[in-house]
Amino acid sequence: MILLYEHPLSPYAQKVKIALDEKDFGYETRVPDGIGVGGAQGEFAAASPQLEVPALIDGETTLFDSTIILEYIEDKWPDPALLPIDPAERALQRLIEDMLDTHFEAIIWGLGELHWFKRGKGDLVGKMERAAKEQIAAYHRWLEQQLGNAEWFAGDRFGWGDLSTAPYINGAAGFGYEPPQGSRLSDWLGRANGRASVASANAAAVAAMSGMENIAGAVDAGMFRREYRERRLEWIVKSGGLAIVEAGLQKDTIRFTPPPA
C-alpha cells in the first residue's frame, strides 16, 4: 500500500489525496512528527529532503513535490485518466496547476499568517487583506475564463485542473473569499465539492483548522519558528508586510528554509 506523508491543511497534499481517491487506489496517510516546527526526521525526512509535504513512498520508490507525485500516479495508474489526450489541453491543465501552486498558494499562506499567526496589527493587516481580496478576485476571474462554459476545466470530465484548483478555492473560501455567487466558478466549486474525493480532503482541512486558534501563542512562546521563503516571502513583502518580516527576524519567530542536509 502507498504511504503518503501529508498535512490536512496543505493544498499540495490535498491534490495528491484527491488524485488517489479518484483512481480508487488504497493508501495510508501520516502527518510527520515535527512537521512545520523544525523537528521532522526519520523516514519522512529521507523521502522529502526539504521536509515538506507531500511525500509518497510506494515500495522502493520515494517521491516528493506534489506535481512529480501526480505525474507518477497518472503514469502508473492511467485509468481513469486525469489528463486529456490532446497535448495542448494537457498543457493547459498543467498551467492551471502551476499558476495556483506558485502564486495563489502564497496568498492563502499569507492570509494564514494574518489570521492564525496574528502577524501585523491595525492598518497593516487591513492593507494586506485588501491586497489579498483584489488578487483572489483576479484569480477567480482568470479561472472562470479557463473554465468557460464547460462542466470541468478539461471539458466534461473531472481531472487534473479541477483537483489542482479545488484545494485553493476552498482555502480562500475558508478566509471569507468565495467565488461570486451565481458565477460559473461558484457553480463549478459546488460540483467539485460534491465529489467524494474533494469533500474528503476539504473535510479533513476544516477539522484541522479547529486547533489553529492557539497556534500564534505557541510561536510567541518560542516553541517553533515560521518558515518564510520563495513566493510566500515575496507575497508578504509585495503586499506591504516588510515590517512583519523585520519584526519576525528581531523576535526570532521566523526563519528561512535551510537547504537539504
PDB file of C-alpha atoms in Angstrom:
ATOM      1  CA  MET A   1       0.000   0.000   0.000  1.00  0.00           C
ATOM      2  CA  ILE A   2       1.161   3.528  -0.749  1.00  0.00           C
ATOM      3  CA  LEU A   3       2.209   5.650   2.206  1.00  0.00           C
ATOM      4  CA  LEU A   4       1.527   9.363   1.866  1.00  0.00           C
ATOM      5  CA  TYR A   5       3.049  11.806   4.301  1.00  0.00           C
ATOM      6  CA  GLU A   6       0.760  14.815   4.404  1.00  0.00           C
ATOM      7  CA  HIS A   7      -0.892  17.545   6.418  1.00  0.00           C
ATOM      8  CA  PRO A   8      -4.647  18.146   6.004  1.00  0.00           C
ATOM      9  CA  LEU A   9      -4.164  21.901   5.546  1.00  0.00           C
ATOM     10  CA  SER A  10      -1.613  21.527   2.760  1.00  0.00           C
ATOM     11  CA  PRO A  11      -3.238  22.128  -0.648  1.00  0.00           C
ATOM     12  CA  TYR A  12      -0.276  20.291  -2.166  1.00  0.00           C
ATOM     13  CA  ALA A  13      -1.116  17.185  -0.151  1.00  0.00           C
ATOM     14  CA  GLN A  14      -4.827  17.608  -0.836  1.00  0.00           C
ATOM     15  CA  LYS A  15      -4.169  17.424  -4.578  1.00  0.00           C
ATOM     16  CA  VAL A  16      -2.476  14.064  -4.203  1.00  0.00           C
ATOM     17  CA  LYS A  17      -5.179  12.645  -1.952  1.00  0.00           C
ATOM     18  CA  ILE A  18      -7.873  13.708  -4.406  1.00  0.00           C
ATOM     19  CA  ALA A  19      -5.975  12.089  -7.275  1.00  0.00           C
ATOM     20  CA  LEU A  20      -5.539   8.814  -5.402  1.00  0.00           C
ATOM     21  CA  ASP A  21      -9.208   8.788  -4.408  1.00  0.00           C
ATOM     22  CA  GLU A  22     -10.243   9.454  -8.000  1.00  0.00           C
ATOM     23  CA  LYS A  23      -8.109   6.482  -9.039  1.00  0.00           C
ATOM     24  CA  ASP A  24      -9.818   4.498  -6.262  1.00  0.00           C
ATOM     25  CA  PHE A  25      -6.420   3.330  -5.068  1.00  0.00           C
ATOM     26  CA  GLY A  26      -5.857   2.481  -1.417  1.00  0.00           C
ATOM     27  CA  TYR A  27      -3.265   4.421   0.557  1.00  0.00           C
ATOM     28  CA  GLU A  28      -2.244   5.241   4.102  1.00  0.00           C
ATOM     29  CA  THR A  29      -1.708   8.795   5.319  1.00  0.00           C
ATOM     30  CA  ARG A  30       0.567  10.038   8.087  1.00  0.00           C
ATOM     31  CA  VAL A  31       1.275  13.519   9.380  1.00  0.00           C
ATOM     32  CA  PRO A  32       5.043  13.656  10.004  1.00  0.00           C
ATOM     33  CA  ASP A  33       6.125  14.233  13.577  1.00  0.00           C
ATOM     34  CA  GLY A  34       7.615  17.688  13.975  1.00  0.00           C
ATOM     35  CA  ILE A  35       6.312  18.962  10.633  1.00  0.00           C
ATOM     36  CA  GLY A  36       6.440  22.763  10.475  1.00  0.00           C
ATOM     37  CA  VAL A  37       8.337  23.133  13.729  1.00  0.00           C
ATOM     38  CA  GLY A  38      11.780  22.042  12.557  1.00  0.00           C
ATOM     39  CA  GLY A  39      11.655  18.597  14.153  1.00  0.00           C
ATOM     40  CA  ALA A  40      10.780  16.305  11.256  1.00  0.00           C
ATOM     41  CA  GLN A  41      13.098  13.350  10.834  1.00  0.00           C
ATOM     42  CA  GLY A  42      13.277   9.647  10.056  1.00  0.00           C
ATOM     43  CA  GLU A  43      11.583   8.069   7.038  1.00  0.00           C
ATOM     44  CA  PHE A  44       9.777  11.269   6.100  1.00  0.00           C
ATOM     45  CA  ALA A  45      12.972  13.340   6.141  1.00  0.00           C
ATOM     46  CA  ALA A  46      14.668  10.748   3.960  1.00  0.00           C
ATOM     47  CA  ALA A  47      11.794  10.857   1.468  1.00  0.00           C
ATOM     48  CA  SER A  48      11.452  14.652   1.442  1.00  0.00           C
ATOM     49  CA  PRO A  49      14.835  16.390   1.904  1.00  0.00           C
ATOM     50  CA  GLN A  50      13.224  19.830   2.206  1.00  0.00           C
ATOM     51  CA  LEU A  51      10.951  18.490   4.963  1.00  0.00           C
ATOM     52  CA  GLU A  52       7.796  19.446   3.085  1.00  0.00           C
ATOM     53  CA  VAL A  53       4.595  17.509   2.452  1.00  0.00           C
ATOM     54  CA  PRO A  54       3.518  15.638   0.495  1.00  0.00           C
ATOM     55  CA  ALA A  55       5.970  12.786   0.276  1.00  0.00           C
ATOM     56  CA  LEU A  56       4.989   9.452  -1.207  1.00  0.00           C
ATOM     57  CA  ILE A  57       6.501   6.042  -0.562  1.00  0.00           C
ATOM     58  CA  ASP A  58       5.497   3.210  -2.902  1.00  0.00           C
ATOM     59  CA  GLY A  59       7.689   0.204  -2.198  1.00  0.00           C
ATOM     60  CA  GLU A  60      11.212   1.202  -3.173  1.00  0.00           C
ATOM     61  CA  THR A  61      10.017   4.420  -4.789  1.00  0.00           C
ATOM     62  CA  THR A  62      10.155   7.609  -2.710  1.00  0.00           C
ATOM     63  CA  LEU A  63       8.993  10.917  -4.140  1.00  0.00           C
ATOM     64  CA  PHE A  64       8.390  14.471  -3.009  1.00  0.00           C
ATOM     65  CA  ASP A  65       6.874  17.523  -4.754  1.00  0.00           C
ATOM     66  CA  SER A  66       3.159  17.302  -5.432  1.00  0.00           C
ATOM     67  CA  THR A  67       3.433  17.721  -9.201  1.00  0.00           C
ATOM     68  CA  ILE A  68       6.015  14.955  -9.514  1.00  0.00           C
ATOM     69  CA  ILE A  69       3.820  12.724  -7.376  1.00  0.00           C
ATOM     70  CA  LEU A  70       0.752  13.488  -9.516  1.00  0.00           C
ATOM     71  CA  GLU A  71       2.692  12.610 -12.655  1.00  0.00           C
ATOM     72  CA  TYR A  72       3.819   9.342 -11.079  1.00  0.00           C
ATOM     73  CA  ILE A  73       0.243   8.468 -10.126  1.00  0.00           C
ATOM     74  CA  GLU A  74      -1.013   9.247 -13.629  1.00  0.00           C
ATOM     75  CA  ASP A  75       1.769   7.244 -15.271  1.00  0.00           C
ATOM     76  CA  LYS A  76       1.445   4.208 -13.028  1.00  0.00           C
ATOM     77  CA  TRP A  77      -2.361   4.102 -12.805  1.00  0.00           C
ATOM     78  CA  PRO A  78      -3.596   5.700 -16.054  1.00  0.00           C
ATOM     79  CA  ASP A  79      -7.233   4.694 -15.607  1.00  0.00           C
ATOM     80  CA  PRO A  80      -9.301   6.748 -15.076  1.00  0.00           C
ATOM     81  CA  ALA A  81      -7.247   9.391 -16.834  1.00  0.00           C
ATOM     82  CA  LEU A  82      -6.846  12.727 -15.081  1.00  0.00           C
ATOM     83  CA  LEU A  83      -5.298  14.415 -18.128  1.00  0.00           C
ATOM     84  CA  PRO A  84      -6.905  14.777 -21.571  1.00  0.00           C
ATOM     85  CA  ILE A  85      -5.297  13.230 -24.645  1.00  0.00           C
ATOM     86  CA  ASP A  86      -4.694  16.413 -26.652  1.00  0.00           C
ATOM     87  CA  PRO A  87      -1.213  17.902 -25.912  1.00  0.00           C
ATOM     88  CA  ALA A  88      -2.473  21.490 -25.824  1.00  0.00           C
ATOM     89  CA  GLU A  89      -5.282  20.592 -23.434  1.00  0.00           C
ATOM     90  CA  ARG A  90      -2.871  18.640 -21.238  1.00  0.00           C
ATOM     91  CA  ALA A  91      -0.578  21.660 -21.124  1.00  0.00           C
ATOM     92  CA  LEU A  92      -3.473  23.903 -20.066  1.00  0.00           C
ATOM     93  CA  GLN A  93      -4.260  21.636 -17.107  1.00  0.00           C
ATOM     94  CA  ARG A  94      -0.630  21.810 -16.002  1.00  0.00           C
ATOM     95  CA  LEU A  95      -0.626  25.570 -16.487  1.00  0.00           C
ATOM     96  CA  ILE A  96      -3.618  25.937 -14.179  1.00  0.00           C
ATOM     97  CA  GLU A  97      -1.859  23.822 -11.561  1.00  0.00           C
ATOM     98  CA  ASP A  98       1.369  25.815 -11.810  1.00  0.00           C
ATOM     99  CA  MET A  99      -0.380  29.191 -11.524  1.00  0.00           C
ATOM    100  CA  LEU A 100      -2.163  28.115  -8.371  1.00  0.00           C
ATOM    101  CA  ASP A 101       0.792  26.300  -6.819  1.00  0.00           C
ATOM    102  CA  THR A 102       3.229  29.158  -7.308  1.00  0.00           C
ATOM    103  CA  HIS A 103       1.061  32.271  -6.946  1.00  0.00           C
ATOM    104  CA  PHE A 104      -2.355  31.584  -5.441  1.00  0.00           C
ATOM    105  CA  GLU A 105      -0.899  29.407  -2.694  1.00  0.00           C
ATOM    106  CA  ALA A 106       1.242  32.316  -1.472  1.00  0.00           C
ATOM    107  CA  ILE A 107      -1.883  34.437  -0.949  1.00  0.00           C
ATOM    108  CA  ILE A 108      -3.594  31.712   1.078  1.00  0.00           C
ATOM    109  CA  TRP A 109      -0.448  31.185   3.116  1.00  0.00           C
ATOM    110  CA  GLY A 110      -0.202  34.930   3.750  1.00  0.00           C
ATOM    111  CA  LEU A 111      -3.797  35.039   4.969  1.00  0.00           C
ATOM    112  CA  GLY A 112      -2.927  32.231   7.364  1.00  0.00           C
ATOM    113  CA  GLU A 113      -0.092  34.347   8.743  1.00  0.00           C
ATOM    114  CA  LEU A 114      -2.542  37.179   9.373  1.00  0.00           C
ATOM    115  CA  HIS A 115      -5.492  35.167  10.697  1.00  0.00           C
ATOM    116  CA  TRP A 116      -3.836  32.272  12.529  1.00  0.00           C
ATOM    117  CA  PHE A 117      -0.394  33.543  13.455  1.00  0.00           C
ATOM    118  CA  LYS A 118      -1.552  37.118  14.143  1.00  0.00           C
ATOM    119  CA  ARG A 119       1.182  38.760  12.110  1.00  0.00           C
ATOM    120  CA  GLY A 120       0.807  42.508  11.817  1.00  0.00           C
ATOM    121  CA  LYS A 121      -1.566  44.892  13.545  1.00  0.00           C
ATOM    122  CA  GLY A 122      -4.086  47.577  12.756  1.00  0.00           C
ATOM    123  CA  ASP A 123      -3.847  49.339   9.408  1.00  0.00           C
ATOM    124  CA  LEU A 124      -1.159  46.957   8.141  1.00  0.00           C
ATOM    125  CA  VAL A 125      -3.489  43.972   8.399  1.00  0.00           C
ATOM    126  CA  GLY A 126      -6.243  45.889   6.633  1.00  0.00           C
ATOM    127  CA  LYS A 127      -3.881  46.870   3.825  1.00  0.00           C
ATOM    128  CA  MET A 128      -2.723  43.301   3.288  1.00  0.00           C
ATOM    129  CA  GLU A 129      -6.270  41.951   3.460  1.00  0.00           C
ATOM    130  CA  ARG A 130      -7.324  44.383   0.745  1.00  0.00           C
ATOM    131  CA  ALA A 131      -4.409  43.267  -1.417  1.00  0.00           C
ATOM    132  CA  ALA A 132      -5.354  39.614  -0.896  1.00  0.00           C
ATOM    133  CA  LYS A 133      -9.002  40.324  -1.736  1.00  0.00           C
ATOM    134  CA  GLU A 134      -8.098  42.032  -5.013  1.00  0.00           C
ATOM    135  CA  GLN A 135      -5.647  39.310  -6.001  1.00  0.00           C
ATOM    136  CA  ILE A 136      -8.027  36.466  -5.211  1.00  0.00           C
ATOM    137  CA  ALA A 137     -10.783  38.155  -7.203  1.00  0.00           C
ATOM    138  CA  ALA A 138      -8.399  38.437 -10.169  1.00  0.00           C
ATOM    139  CA  TYR A 139      -7.600  34.721  -9.972  1.00  0.00           C
ATOM    140  CA  HIS A 140     -11.301  33.919  -9.717  1.00  0.00           C
ATOM    141  CA  ARG A 141     -11.843  35.803 -12.973  1.00  0.00           C
ATOM    142  CA  TRP A 142      -8.878  34.091 -14.630  1.00  0.00           C
ATOM    143  CA  LEU A 143     -10.067  30.656 -13.591  1.00  0.00           C
ATOM    144  CA  GLU A 144     -13.557  31.389 -14.842  1.00  0.00           C
ATOM    145  CA  GLN A 145     -12.052  32.255 -18.210  1.00  0.00           C
ATOM    146  CA  GLN A 146     -10.208  28.925 -18.280  1.00  0.00           C
ATOM    147  CA  LEU A 147     -13.396  27.103 -17.318  1.00  0.00           C
ATOM    148  CA  GLY A 148     -15.547  28.804 -19.943  1.00  0.00           C
ATOM    149  CA  ASN A 149     -18.918  27.124 -20.276  1.00  0.00           C
ATOM    150  CA  ALA A 150     -17.577  23.637 -19.586  1.00  0.00           C
ATOM    151  CA  GLU A 151     -18.504  21.483 -16.629  1.00  0.00           C
ATOM    152  CA  TRP A 152     -14.867  20.875 -15.690  1.00  0.00           C
ATOM    153  CA  PHE A 153     -11.588  22.527 -16.636  1.00  0.00           C
ATOM    154  CA  ALA A 154     -10.846  19.845 -19.222  1.00  0.00           C
ATOM    155  CA  GLY A 155     -14.410  19.693 -20.530  1.00  0.00           C
ATOM    156  CA  ASP A 156     -16.906  17.035 -19.476  1.00  0.00           C
ATOM    157  CA  ARG A 157     -14.573  15.055 -17.218  1.00  0.00           C
ATOM    158  CA  PHE A 158     -13.188  15.896 -13.764  1.00  0.00           C
ATOM    159  CA  GLY A 159      -9.411  15.864 -13.858  1.00  0.00           C
ATOM    160  CA  TRP A 160      -6.031  17.438 -13.207  1.00  0.00           C
ATOM    161  CA  GLY A 161      -7.077  21.079 -13.423  1.00  0.00           C
ATOM    162  CA  ASP A 162     -10.042  20.520 -11.123  1.00  0.00           C
ATOM    163  CA  LEU A 163      -8.186  18.636  -8.408  1.00  0.00           C
ATOM    164  CA  SER A 164      -5.422  21.264  -8.566  1.00  0.00           C
ATOM    165  CA  THR A 165      -7.891  24.131  -8.176  1.00  0.00           C
ATOM    166  CA  ALA A 166     -10.350  22.898  -5.566  1.00  0.00           C
ATOM    167  CA  PRO A 167      -7.986  22.976  -2.542  1.00  0.00           C
ATOM    168  CA  TYR A 168      -7.046  26.589  -3.226  1.00  0.00           C
ATOM    169  CA  ILE A 169     -10.546  27.894  -3.880  1.00  0.00           C
ATOM    170  CA  ASN A 170     -11.776  26.121  -0.754  1.00  0.00           C
ATOM    171  CA  GLY A 171      -8.829  27.516   1.181  1.00  0.00           C
ATOM    172  CA  ALA A 172      -9.643  31.071   0.133  1.00  0.00           C
ATOM    173  CA  ALA A 173     -13.315  30.491   0.931  1.00  0.00           C
ATOM    174  CA  GLY A 174     -12.271  29.462   4.432  1.00  0.00           C
ATOM    175  CA  PHE A 175     -10.955  33.002   4.931  1.00  0.00           C
ATOM    176  CA  GLY A 176     -14.149  34.508   3.547  1.00  0.00           C
ATOM    177  CA  TYR A 177     -13.127  34.919  -0.106  1.00  0.00           C
ATOM    178  CA  GLU A 178     -15.559  32.809  -2.089  1.00  0.00           C
ATOM    179  CA  PRO A 179     -16.244  32.974  -5.831  1.00  0.00           C
ATOM    180  CA  PRO A 180     -19.127  35.362  -6.572  1.00  0.00           C
ATOM    181  CA  GLN A 181     -22.500  33.722  -6.085  1.00  0.00           C
ATOM    182  CA  GLY A 182     -24.060  32.725  -9.387  1.00  0.00           C
ATOM    183  CA  SER A 183     -20.732  32.757 -11.232  1.00  0.00           C
ATOM    184  CA  ARG A 184     -19.639  29.794 -13.314  1.00  0.00           C
ATOM    185  CA  LEU A 185     -16.724  29.289 -10.934  1.00  0.00           C
ATOM    186  CA  SER A 186     -19.075  29.162  -7.945  1.00  0.00           C
ATOM    187  CA  ASP A 187     -21.199  26.561  -9.724  1.00  0.00           C
ATOM    188  CA  TRP A 188     -18.050  24.598 -10.567  1.00  0.00           C
ATOM    189  CA  LEU A 189     -16.975  24.663  -6.905  1.00  0.00           C
ATOM    190  CA  GLY A 190     -20.328  23.248  -5.866  1.00  0.00           C
ATOM    191  CA  ARG A 191     -19.896  20.379  -8.313  1.00  0.00           C
ATOM    192  CA  ALA A 192     -16.299  19.775  -7.208  1.00  0.00           C
ATOM    193  CA  ASN A 193     -17.194  19.741  -3.511  1.00  0.00           C
ATOM    194  CA  GLY A 194     -19.926  17.257  -4.317  1.00  0.00           C
ATOM    195  CA  ARG A 195     -17.338  14.679  -5.342  1.00  0.00           C
ATOM    196  CA  ALA A 196     -16.308  12.283  -2.587  1.00  0.00           C
ATOM    197  CA  SER A 197     -12.598  12.840  -3.254  1.00  0.00           C
ATOM    198  CA  VAL A 198     -12.755  16.627  -2.865  1.00  0.00           C
ATOM    199  CA  ALA A 199     -15.243  16.500   0.009  1.00  0.00           C
ATOM    200  CA  SER A 200     -12.967  14.171   1.970  1.00  0.00           C
ATOM    201  CA  ALA A 201      -9.886  16.366   1.563  1.00  0.00           C
ATOM    202  CA  ASN A 202     -11.844  19.512   2.405  1.00  0.00           C
ATOM    203  CA  ALA A 203     -13.463  17.968   5.478  1.00  0.00           C
ATOM    204  CA  ALA A 204     -10.049  16.949   6.811  1.00  0.00           C
ATOM    205  CA  ALA A 205      -8.776  20.510   6.290  1.00  0.00           C
ATOM    206  CA  VAL A 206     -11.769  22.029   8.080  1.00  0.00           C
ATOM    207  CA  ALA A 207     -11.279  19.640  11.010  1.00  0.00           C
ATOM    208  CA  ALA A 208      -7.583  20.548  11.221  1.00  0.00           C
ATOM    209  CA  MET A 209      -8.421  24.250  11.491  1.00  0.00           C
ATOM    210  CA  SER A 210     -10.213  23.690  14.787  1.00  0.00           C
ATOM    211  CA  GLY A 211      -6.927  23.793  16.707  1.00  0.00           C
ATOM    212  CA  MET A 212      -5.409  26.781  14.921  1.00  0.00           C
ATOM    213  CA  GLU A 213      -6.770  29.422  17.293  1.00  0.00           C
ATOM    214  CA  ASN A 214      -3.945  28.728  19.761  1.00  0.00           C
ATOM    215  CA  ILE A 215      -1.108  28.447  17.264  1.00  0.00           C
ATOM    216  CA  ALA A 216       0.003  32.101  17.472  1.00  0.00           C
ATOM    217  CA  GLY A 217       0.687  31.716  21.186  1.00  0.00           C
ATOM    218  CA  ALA A 218       2.938  28.732  20.530  1.00  0.00           C
ATOM    219  CA  VAL A 219       5.071  30.806  18.149  1.00  0.00           C
ATOM    220  CA  ASP A 220       5.246  33.731  20.594  1.00  0.00           C
ATOM    221  CA  ALA A 221       6.328  31.294  23.311  1.00  0.00           C
ATOM    222  CA  GLY A 222       9.274  30.231  21.155  1.00  0.00           C
ATOM    223  CA  MET A 223       8.063  26.679  20.613  1.00  0.00           C
ATOM    224  CA  PHE A 224       8.860  26.934  16.902  1.00  0.00           C
ATOM    225  CA  ARG A 225       9.541  29.420  14.132  1.00  0.00           C
ATOM    226  CA  ARG A 226       7.638  30.016  10.928  1.00  0.00           C
ATOM    227  CA  GLU A 227       9.414  29.412   7.626  1.00  0.00           C
ATOM    228  CA  TYR A 228       9.428  32.332   5.209  1.00  0.00           C
ATOM    229  CA  ARG A 229      10.651  31.506   1.716  1.00  0.00           C
ATOM    230  CA  GLU A 230      10.314  31.938  -2.010  1.00  0.00           C
ATOM    231  CA  ARG A 231       6.922  33.122  -3.292  1.00  0.00           C
ATOM    232  CA  ARG A 232       5.436  33.290   0.180  1.00  0.00           C
ATOM    233  CA  LEU A 233       8.075  35.723   1.332  1.00  0.00           C
ATOM    234  CA  GLU A 234       7.644  37.664  -1.913  1.00  0.00           C
ATOM    235  CA  TRP A 235       3.888  37.942  -1.319  1.00  0.00           C
ATOM    236  CA  ILE A 236       4.336  39.231   2.223  1.00  0.00           C
ATOM    237  CA  VAL A 237       6.786  41.917   1.091  1.00  0.00           C
ATOM    238  CA  LYS A 238       4.938  42.971  -2.071  1.00  0.00           C
ATOM    239  CA  SER A 239       1.652  43.199  -0.186  1.00  0.00           C
ATOM    240  CA  GLY A 240       3.135  45.651   2.292  1.00  0.00           C
ATOM    241  CA  GLY A 241       4.299  43.297   5.023  1.00  0.00           C
ATOM    242  CA  LEU A 242       8.043  44.003   5.122  1.00  0.00           C
ATOM    243  CA  ALA A 243       7.599  45.175   8.719  1.00  0.00           C
ATOM    244  CA  ILE A 244       6.223  41.714   9.575  1.00  0.00           C
ATOM    245  CA  VAL A 245       9.383  40.075   8.271  1.00  0.00           C
ATOM    246  CA  GLU A 246      11.622  42.533  10.110  1.00  0.00           C
ATOM    247  CA  ALA A 247       9.723  42.047  13.383  1.00  0.00           C
ATOM    248  CA  GLY A 248       9.857  38.284  12.998  1.00  0.00           C
ATOM    249  CA  LEU A 249      13.602  38.350  12.492  1.00  0.00           C
ATOM    250  CA  GLN A 250      14.096  40.580  15.518  1.00  0.00           C
ATOM    251  CA  LYS A 251      11.952  38.323  17.697  1.00  0.00           C
ATOM    252  CA  ASP A 252      13.458  35.182  16.142  1.00  0.00           C
ATOM    253  CA  THR A 253       9.992  33.844  15.317  1.00  0.00           C
ATOM    254  CA  ILE A 254      10.699  33.280  11.614  1.00  0.00           C
ATOM    255  CA  ARG A 255      13.423  31.509   9.715  1.00  0.00           C
ATOM    256  CA  PHE A 256      14.343  30.929   6.116  1.00  0.00           C
ATOM    257  CA  THR A 257      14.202  27.340   4.895  1.00  0.00           C
ATOM    258  CA  PRO A 258      17.661  25.756   5.026  1.00  0.00           C
ATOM    259  CA  PRO A 259      18.969  23.675   2.112  1.00  0.00           C
ATOM    260  CA  PRO A 260      18.729  19.871   2.344  1.00  0.00           C
ATOM    261  CA  ALA A 261      21.243  18.282   4.680  1.00  0.00           C
TER     262      ALA A 261
END
